[in-house]
Amino acid sequence: MTTLTHDQTRTAPDGRPRNGRGPRQIAPRLGGTAWLVWRQHRAAFWTVIAVTLLAVIGMVYLRGQMMDYLSTLKPTQKRPGGLPADFDKYGDIMTDVGSYLNYYPILAGVLLGAPFIAGDLESGTAKLVTSQSVSRLRWLTMKLAMPAALVALSTGVLSAVFTWWWNPVKGFVTQAEWTSGILFDVTGPVPVAYALLTFALGVAVGLLLRRTLVSMVVTLGIVVAMGVVWSRFRVNLGHIMSVSTNKGVGPTARQPELPDMAVQQGQGTYFLTSSGDRLDWMTCLDKIDNDKAHTACLESKHVVGWTKDYLPFEQMDTMQWLGTGIMLTLTAAVVAFIIIWGRKRLL
């Protein structure tokens, strides 16, 4: 009798457990606040996972095509300093994908971050949850931790696969310089930190404005402005180096050559004087039509050669980690603000 009663309380007439957890359950087995956050935002979470998997499959396929092409080349087919001209189509595809991946931080801030808490405040869900046994700190922590972990995992995977795709042809993809956002911001650790920062900013805006649509619009403006600032600040993370010549600037003189994959900085090529001073390219420009007069003008200003400023490719890793550290520090500051503000003024 006891056994029968026990079985009836645990098993429904159709043989399934009464708690709904059958052996074929696919969703993660979570409990408490974690289950609530997953259940509430599972559509967004599954969308991120699905898009990430599709992007990874696409990049693996495209890399396979590129490597198959490279394996068919003969040494005689290669042009000086690079690959055959028809390789450009593979470079175009790679830079196009890199430009698409550049939108991930914007989407993380606008579509994930901004509505995440603003929607709960607007609908009253936050008030309902925190009126139960769940503390504000615990609710805020889980609301931040679960999507942040997913964003970090997604961007980390995308960055690793894109970097793996780019590595074999680093010196041949000339469609974009390595300091551009198409390559710098989608390889290494930068995309993870960038996406986490925009997500945290979106959450903070939503916490302050408490309206989903308004928060998304404001977050979009902030993230776009931040992207403009970052694009100008990015090259300042490196140490600019110079290469010069001192054999004159006559018609037969050669300008200095930059190392492979180096990115020229500044206004271009400067004239170098015997005292080490620099003169810009407009010096003696009025005599450029006459080689002798132009050379005589430059000699009168003691010009002995040219000089160029550049960032060497070897600094890319250092610059990326430095930028990542700055972004993670800002993210930590934003998260601290969210926790402090939310504990006091959430409702």
Tab-separated table of N, CA, C and O in Angstrom, residues 124-219:
chain	number	residue	atom	x	y	z
A	124	GLY	N	6.813	45.535	-14.615
A	124	GLY	CA	6.539	45.244	-13.209
A	124	GLY	C	7.084	43.913	-12.732
A	124	GLY	O	6.890	43.538	-11.568
A	125	THR	N	7.776	43.177	-13.606
A	125	THR	CA	8.335	41.891	-13.214
A	125	THR	C	9.374	42.036	-12.118
A	125	THR	O	9.451	41.204	-11.200
A	126	ALA	N	10.176	43.086	-12.193
A	126	ALA	CA	11.198	43.299	-11.172
A	126	ALA	C	10.581	43.478	-9.791
A	126	ALA	O	11.068	42.931	-8.793
A	127	LYS	N	9.496	44.211	-9.719
A	127	LYS	CA	8.821	44.423	-8.437
A	127	LYS	C	8.246	43.116	-7.903
A	127	LYS	O	8.312	42.832	-6.705
A	128	LEU	N	7.697	42.308	-8.807
A	128	LEU	CA	7.120	41.029	-8.401
A	128	LEU	C	8.192	40.090	-7.875
A	128	LEU	O	8.016	39.451	-6.830
A	129	VAL	N	9.319	40.001	-8.581
A	129	VAL	CA	10.372	39.075	-8.180
A	129	VAL	C	10.990	39.475	-6.858
A	129	VAL	O	11.169	38.653	-5.952
A	130	THR	N	11.340	40.760	-6.741
A	130	THR	CA	12.020	41.207	-5.529
A	130	THR	C	11.087	41.305	-4.333
A	130	THR	O	11.557	41.476	-3.208
A	131	SER	N	9.787	41.211	-4.544
A	131	SER	CA	8.859	41.189	-3.406
A	131	SER	C	8.759	39.794	-2.792
A	131	SER	O	8.160	39.624	-1.734
A	132	GLN	N	9.328	38.812	-3.477
A	132	GLN	CA	9.362	37.454	-2.950
A	132	GLN	C	10.610	37.297	-2.073
A	132	GLN	O	11.129	38.258	-1.539
A	133	SER	N	11.083	36.095	-1.959
A	133	SER	CA	12.241	35.823	-1.095
A	133	SER	C	13.573	36.136	-1.772
A	133	SER	O	14.626	35.967	-1.168
A	134	VAL	N	13.537	36.573	-3.038
A	134	VAL	CA	14.764	36.871	-3.771
A	134	VAL	C	15.206	38.295	-3.464
A	134	VAL	O	14.432	39.245	-3.619
A	135	SER	N	16.459	38.460	-3.076
A	135	SER	CA	16.978	39.797	-2.785
A	135	SER	C	17.302	40.528	-4.073
A	135	SER	O	17.505	39.914	-5.130
A	136	ARG	N	17.372	41.846	-3.991
A	136	ARG	CA	17.709	42.635	-5.178
A	136	ARG	C	19.100	42.294	-5.686
A	136	ARG	O	19.327	42.196	-6.897
A	137	LEU	N	20.045	42.120	-4.766
A	137	LEU	CA	21.419	41.825	-5.160
A	137	LEU	C	21.490	40.490	-5.907
A	137	LEU	O	22.157	40.384	-6.947
A	138	ARG	N	20.805	39.493	-5.391
A	138	ARG	CA	20.830	38.189	-6.046
A	138	ARG	C	20.180	38.248	-7.423
A	138	ARG	O	20.696	37.677	-8.391
A	139	TRP	N	19.092	38.959	-7.529
A	139	TRP	CA	18.409	39.067	-8.813
A	139	TRP	C	19.263	39.821	-9.822
A	139	TRP	O	19.412	39.396	-10.975
A	140	LEU	N	19.843	40.948	-9.400
A	140	LEU	CA	20.697	41.723	-10.295
A	140	LEU	C	21.920	40.920	-10.725
A	140	LEU	O	22.322	40.958	-11.897
A	141	THR	N	22.517	40.211	-9.791
A	141	THR	CA	23.708	39.430	-10.111
A	141	THR	C	23.413	38.378	-11.170
A	141	THR	O	24.172	38.201	-12.133
A	142	MET	N	22.306	37.665	-11.006
A	142	MET	CA	21.963	36.633	-11.984
A	142	MET	C	21.563	37.252	-13.325
A	142	MET	O	21.883	36.711	-14.389
A	143	LYS	N	20.858	38.383	-13.290
A	143	LYS	CA	20.464	39.052	-14.531
A	143	LYS	C	21.682	39.523	-15.323
A	143	LYS	O	21.636	39.631	-16.552
A	144	LEU	N	22.771	39.809	-14.635
A	144	LEU	CA	23.994	40.234	-15.309
A	144	LEU	C	24.868	39.043	-15.684
A	144	LEU	O	25.435	38.992	-16.782
A	145	ALA	N	24.994	38.075	-14.777
A	145	ALA	CA	25.965	36.995	-14.961
A	145	ALA	C	25.606	36.073	-16.114
A	145	ALA	O	26.473	35.723	-16.932
A	146	MET	N	24.347	35.660	-16.207
A	146	MET	CA	23.979	34.673	-17.221
A	146	MET	C	24.139	35.212	-18.648
A	146	MET	O	24.809	34.581	-19.475
A	147	PRO	N	23.575	36.375	-18.986
A	147	PRO	CA	23.782	36.868	-20.360
A	147	PRO	C	25.226	37.284	-20.621
A	147	PRO	O	25.714	37.128	-21.748
A	148	ALA	N	25.918	37.797	-19.597
A	148	ALA	CA	27.323	38.178	-19.790
A	148	ALA	C	28.172	36.956	-20.113
A	148	ALA	O	29.061	37.014	-20.979
A	149	ALA	N	27.913	35.848	-19.446
A	149	ALA	CA	28.651	34.616	-19.740
A	149	ALA	C	28.381	34.150	-21.164
A	149	ALA	O	29.296	33.713	-21.876
A	150	LEU	N	27.129	34.259	-21.595
A	150	LEU	CA	26.784	33.848	-22.954
A	150	LEU	C	27.435	34.763	-23.988
A	150	LEU	O	27.951	34.295	-25.008
A	151	VAL	N	27.430	36.066	-23.731
A	151	VAL	CA	28.058	37.019	-24.646
A	151	VAL	C	29.564	36.752	-24.739
A	151	VAL	O	30.145	36.744	-25.834
A	152	ALA	N	30.208	36.528	-23.591
A	152	ALA	CA	31.649	36.263	-23.594
A	152	ALA	C	31.978	34.976	-24.339
A	152	ALA	O	32.930	34.919	-25.130
A	153	LEU	N	31.182	33.931	-24.106
A	153	LEU	CA	31.424	32.662	-24.786
A	153	LEU	C	31.204	32.797	-26.293
A	153	LEU	O	32.010	32.312	-27.098
A	154	SER	N	30.136	33.471	-26.684
A	154	SER	CA	29.830	33.623	-28.099
A	154	SER	C	30.910	34.415	-28.825
A	154	SER	O	31.417	33.987	-29.873
A	155	THR	N	31.272	35.566	-28.295
A	155	THR	CA	32.295	36.392	-28.953
A	155	THR	C	33.657	35.721	-28.921
A	155	THR	O	34.443	35.849	-29.865
A	156	GLY	N	33.957	34.991	-27.843
A	156	GLY	CA	35.223	34.276	-27.781
A	156	GLY	C	35.339	33.226	-28.863
A	156	GLY	O	36.390	33.083	-29.514
A	157	VAL	N	34.271	32.486	-29.085
A	157	VAL	CA	34.268	31.461	-30.128
A	157	VAL	C	34.392	32.096	-31.515
A	157	VAL	O	35.184	31.654	-32.356
A	158	LEU	N	33.610	33.142	-31.764
A	158	LEU	CA	33.667	33.808	-33.069
A	158	LEU	C	35.048	34.393	-33.328
A	158	LEU	O	35.586	34.302	-34.443
A	159	SER	N	35.641	35.005	-32.306
A	159	SER	CA	36.976	35.575	-32.456
A	159	SER	C	38.012	34.499	-32.742
A	159	SER	O	38.880	34.668	-33.613
A	160	ALA	N	37.934	33.382	-32.027
A	160	ALA	CA	38.909	32.305	-32.231
A	160	ALA	C	38.811	31.729	-33.634
A	160	ALA	O	39.836	31.477	-34.288
A	161	VAL	N	37.595	31.530	-34.131
A	161	VAL	CA	37.426	30.946	-35.463
A	161	VAL	C	37.878	31.927	-36.543
A	161	VAL	O	38.547	31.541	-37.512
A	162	PHE	N	37.529	33.213	-36.386
A	162	PHE	CA	37.956	34.198	-37.390
A	162	PHE	C	39.474	34.335	-37.389
A	162	PHE	O	40.091	34.453	-38.460
A	163	THR	N	40.103	34.340	-36.210
A	163	THR	CA	41.558	34.419	-36.136
A	163	THR	C	42.198	33.206	-36.801
A	163	THR	O	43.191	33.330	-37.521
A	164	TRP	N	41.616	32.038	-36.589
A	164	TRP	CA	42.108	30.804	-37.225
A	164	TRP	C	41.991	30.895	-38.740
A	164	TRP	O	42.857	30.415	-39.485
A	165	TRP	N	40.951	31.522	-39.222
A	165	TRP	CA	40.754	31.731	-40.664
A	165	TRP	C	41.789	32.702	-41.223
A	165	TRP	O	42.331	32.500	-42.318
A	166	TRP	N	42.088	33.750	-40.478
A	166	TRP	CA	42.969	34.818	-40.962
A	166	TRP	C	44.447	34.450	-40.867
A	166	TRP	O	45.259	34.912	-41.677
A	167	ASN	N	44.850	33.647	-39.911
A	167	ASN	CA	46.263	33.384	-39.638
A	167	ASN	C	47.074	32.935	-40.850
A	167	ASN	O	48.187	33.426	-41.067
A	168	PRO	N	46.579	32.014	-41.687
A	168	PRO	CA	47.422	31.556	-42.807
A	168	PRO	C	47.711	32.620	-43.856
A	168	PRO	O	48.650	32.454	-44.643
A	169	VAL	N	46.924	33.691	-43.903
A	169	VAL	CA	47.088	34.689	-44.966
A	169	VAL	C	47.221	36.104	-44.390
A	169	VAL	O	46.799	37.075	-45.015
A	170	LYS	N	47.810	36.220	-43.227
A	170	LYS	CA	47.927	37.536	-42.598
A	170	LYS	C	48.615	38.552	-43.496
A	170	LYS	O	48.217	39.717	-43.559
A	171	GLY	N	49.649	38.127	-44.163
A	171	GLY	CA	50.411	39.070	-44.964
A	171	GLY	C	49.864	39.311	-46.352
A	171	GLY	O	50.429	40.108	-47.104
A	172	PHE	N	48.761	38.645	-46.717
A	172	PHE	CA	48.266	38.738	-48.083
A	172	PHE	C	46.907	39.421	-48.195
A	172	PHE	O	46.515	39.801	-49.287
A	173	VAL	N	46.185	39.519	-47.100
A	173	VAL	CA	44.879	40.182	-47.135
A	173	VAL	C	45.128	41.692	-47.036
A	173	VAL	O	45.340	42.244	-45.962
A	174	THR	N	45.112	42.354	-48.167
A	174	THR	CA	45.448	43.774	-48.233
A	174	THR	C	44.210	44.668	-48.261
A	174	THR	O	44.333	45.879	-48.341
A	175	GLN	N	43.026	44.067	-48.208
A	175	GLN	CA	41.808	44.867	-48.266
A	175	GLN	C	41.616	45.708	-47.006
A	175	GLN	O	40.871	46.685	-47.021
A	176	ALA	N	42.232	45.337	-45.913
A	176	ALA	CA	42.099	46.085	-44.657
A	176	ALA	C	43.412	45.989	-43.888
A	176	ALA	O	44.058	44.939	-43.862
A	177	GLU	N	43.816	47.098	-43.275
A	177	GLU	CA	45.007	47.091	-42.427
A	177	GLU	C	44.682	46.442	-41.090
A	177	GLU	O	43.534	46.458	-40.638
A	178	TRP	N	45.705	45.886	-40.443
A	178	TRP	CA	45.450	45.179	-39.191
A	178	TRP	C	45.016	46.123	-38.073
A	178	TRP	O	44.451	45.678	-37.068
A	179	THR	N	45.233	47.421	-38.225
A	179	THR	CA	44.767	48.379	-37.209
A	179	THR	C	43.309	48.764	-37.395
A	179	THR	O	42.754	49.489	-36.573
A	180	SER	N	42.683	48.297	-38.473
A	180	SER	CA	41.279	48.638	-38.721
A	180	SER	C	40.377	47.761	-37.856
A	180	SER	O	40.767	46.687	-37.387
A	181	GLY	N	39.157	48.225	-37.667
A	181	GLY	CA	38.212	47.472	-36.861
A	181	GLY	C	37.862	46.136	-37.465
A	181	GLY	O	37.500	45.187	-36.746
A	182	ILE	N	37.978	46.002	-38.788
A	182	ILE	CA	37.627	44.754	-39.465
A	182	ILE	C	38.518	43.609	-39.004
A	182	ILE	O	38.094	42.448	-38.993
A	183	LEU	N	39.758	43.898	-38.614
A	183	LEU	CA	40.674	42.865	-38.152
A	183	LEU	C	41.009	43.028	-36.664
A	183	LEU	O	40.969	42.054	-35.913
A	184	PHE	N	41.322	44.222	-36.243
A	184	PHE	CA	41.755	44.442	-34.856
A	184	PHE	C	40.647	44.139	-33.863
A	184	PHE	O	40.894	43.549	-32.802
A	185	ASP	N	39.411	44.517	-34.192
A	185	ASP	CA	38.305	44.396	-33.239
A	185	ASP	C	37.585	43.057	-33.275
A	185	ASP	O	36.664	42.842	-32.483
A	186	VAL	N	37.961	42.174	-34.200
A	186	VAL	CA	37.273	40.875	-34.278
A	186	VAL	C	38.229	39.709	-34.086
A	186	VAL	O	37.845	38.558	-34.280
A	187	THR	N	39.477	39.984	-33.714
A	187	THR	CA	40.443	38.932	-33.431
A	187	THR	C	40.979	39.113	-32.021
A	187	THR	O	40.896	40.190	-31.439
A	188	GLY	N	41.548	38.051	-31.485
A	188	GLY	CA	42.137	38.134	-30.155
A	188	GLY	C	41.095	38.362	-29.069
A	188	GLY	O	39.918	38.020	-29.215
A	189	PRO	N	41.489	38.993	-27.952
A	189	PRO	CA	40.574	39.191	-26.827
A	189	PRO	C	39.689	40.424	-26.938
A	189	PRO	O	38.769	40.594	-26.134
A	190	VAL	N	39.949	41.292	-27.908
A	190	VAL	CA	39.221	42.564	-27.994
A	190	VAL	C	37.710	42.384	-28.134
A	190	VAL	O	36.941	43.040	-27.425
A	191	PRO	N	37.212	41.521	-29.042
A	191	PRO	CA	35.754	41.441	-29.203
A	191	PRO	C	35.022	41.010	-27.943
A	191	PRO	O	33.893	41.442	-27.707
A	192	VAL	N	35.641	40.163	-27.122
A	192	VAL	CA	34.992	39.735	-25.871
A	192	VAL	C	34.809	40.922	-24.941
A	192	VAL	O	33.711	41.178	-24.424
A	193	ALA	N	35.896	41.673	-24.728
A	193	ALA	CA	35.815	42.828	-23.834
A	193	ALA	C	34.897	43.905	-24.390
A	193	ALA	O	34.146	44.547	-23.640
A	194	TYR	N	34.931	44.103	-25.701
A	194	TYR	CA	34.111	45.127	-26.345
A	194	TYR	C	32.621	44.800	-26.170
A	194	TYR	O	31.807	45.662	-25.805
A	195	ALA	N	32.251	43.551	-26.423
A	195	ALA	CA	30.841	43.155	-26.309
A	195	ALA	C	30.362	43.211	-24.861
A	195	ALA	O	29.229	43.618	-24.581
A	196	LEU	N	31.211	42.816	-23.910
A	196	LEU	CA	30.822	42.888	-22.507
A	196	LEU	C	30.612	44.339	-22.069
A	196	LEU	O	29.692	44.634	-21.293
A	197	LEU	N	31.452	45.239	-22.572
A	197	LEU	CA	31.302	46.642	-22.211
A	197	LEU	C	29.997	47.215	-22.761
A	197	LEU	O	29.259	47.906	-22.038
A	198	THR	N	29.697	46.948	-24.013
A	198	THR	CA	28.455	47.482	-24.584
A	198	THR	C	27.233	46.857	-23.923
A	198	THR	O	26.222	47.535	-23.728
A	199	PHE	N	27.319	45.571	-23.577
A	199	PHE	CA	26.196	44.932	-22.872
A	199	PHE	C	25.972	45.601	-21.519
A	199	PHE	O	24.827	45.915	-21.150
A	200	ALA	N	27.039	45.821	-20.764
A	200	ALA	CA	26.906	46.458	-19.456
A	200	ALA	C	26.373	47.880	-19.584
A	200	ALA	O	25.535	48.317	-18.766
A	201	LEU	N	26.820	48.606	-20.591
A	201	LEU	CA	26.304	49.955	-20.807
A	201	LEU	C	24.808	49.924	-21.119
A	201	LEU	O	24.045	50.763	-20.632
A	202	GLY	N	24.384	48.957	-21.927
A	202	GLY	CA	22.962	48.837	-22.232
A	202	GLY	C	22.136	48.556	-20.992
A	202	GLY	O	21.051	49.135	-20.810
A	203	VAL	N	22.632	47.675	-20.133
A	203	VAL	CA	21.911	47.377	-18.888
A	203	VAL	C	21.822	48.617	-18.012
A	203	VAL	O	20.772	48.913	-17.422
A	204	ALA	N	22.928	49.368	-17.914
A	204	ALA	CA	22.934	50.574	-17.086
A	204	ALA	C	21.940	51.613	-17.614
A	204	ALA	O	21.214	52.242	-16.831
A	205	VAL	N	21.905	51.781	-18.924
A	205	VAL	CA	20.947	52.732	-19.507
A	205	VAL	C	19.522	52.280	-19.231
A	205	VAL	O	18.649	53.090	-18.868
A	206	GLY	N	19.249	51.001	-19.384
A	206	GLY	CA	17.908	50.492	-19.107
A	206	GLY	C	17.517	50.648	-17.654
A	206	GLY	O	16.352	50.931	-17.336
A	207	LEU	N	18.485	50.476	-16.757
A	207	LEU	CA	18.210	50.646	-15.330
A	207	LEU	C	17.860	52.092	-14.998
A	207	LEU	O	17.024	52.356	-14.130
A	208	LEU	N	18.482	53.025	-15.686
A	208	LEU	CA	18.233	54.443	-15.412
A	208	LEU	C	16.950	54.941	-16.074
A	208	LEU	O	16.169	55.669	-15.455
A	209	LEU	N	16.719	54.556	-17.333
A	209	LEU	CA	15.581	55.096	-18.077
A	209	LEU	C	14.290	54.313	-17.854
A	209	LEU	O	13.196	54.855	-18.042
A	210	ARG	N	14.382	53.011	-17.565
A	210	ARG	CA	13.224	52.184	-17.213
A	210	ARG	C	12.205	52.028	-18.346
A	210	ARG	O	11.057	51.688	-18.096
A	211	ARG	N	12.576	52.343	-19.545
A	211	ARG	CA	11.704	52.181	-20.694
A	211	ARG	C	12.489	51.448	-21.776
A	211	ARG	O	13.575	51.893	-22.168
A	212	THR	N	11.921	50.367	-22.284
A	212	THR	CA	12.675	49.495	-23.189
A	212	THR	C	13.077	50.206	-24.477
A	212	THR	O	14.252	50.240	-24.845
A	213	LEU	N	12.120	50.766	-25.194
A	213	LEU	CA	12.413	51.367	-26.488
A	213	LEU	C	13.343	52.559	-26.354
A	213	LEU	O	14.311	52.703	-27.116
A	214	VAL	N	13.082	53.410	-25.371
A	214	VAL	CA	13.946	54.581	-25.155
A	214	VAL	C	15.356	54.134	-24.799
A	214	VAL	O	16.354	54.701	-25.284
A	215	SER	N	15.466	53.122	-23.975
A	215	SER	CA	16.783	52.618	-23.577
A	215	SER	C	17.550	52.073	-24.764
A	215	SER	O	18.764	52.281	-24.882
A	216	MET	N	16.859	51.398	-25.660
A	216	MET	CA	17.534	50.850	-26.841
A	216	MET	C	18.044	51.957	-27.749
A	216	MET	O	19.166	51.882	-28.264
A	217	VAL	N	17.254	53.004	-27.928
A	217	VAL	CA	17.676	54.118	-28.784
A	217	VAL	C	18.873	54.846	-28.182
A	217	VAL	O	19.860	55.150	-28.874
A	218	VAL	N	18.801	55.127	-26.891
A	218	VAL	CA	19.902	55.822	-26.217
A	218	VAL	C	21.164	54.963	-26.221
A	218	VAL	O	22.276	55.458	-26.460
A	219	THR	N	21.006	53.669	-25.975
A	219	THR	CA	22.161	52.775	-25.996
A	219	THR	C	22.808	52.744	-27.371
A	219	THR	O	24.038	52.732	-27.490
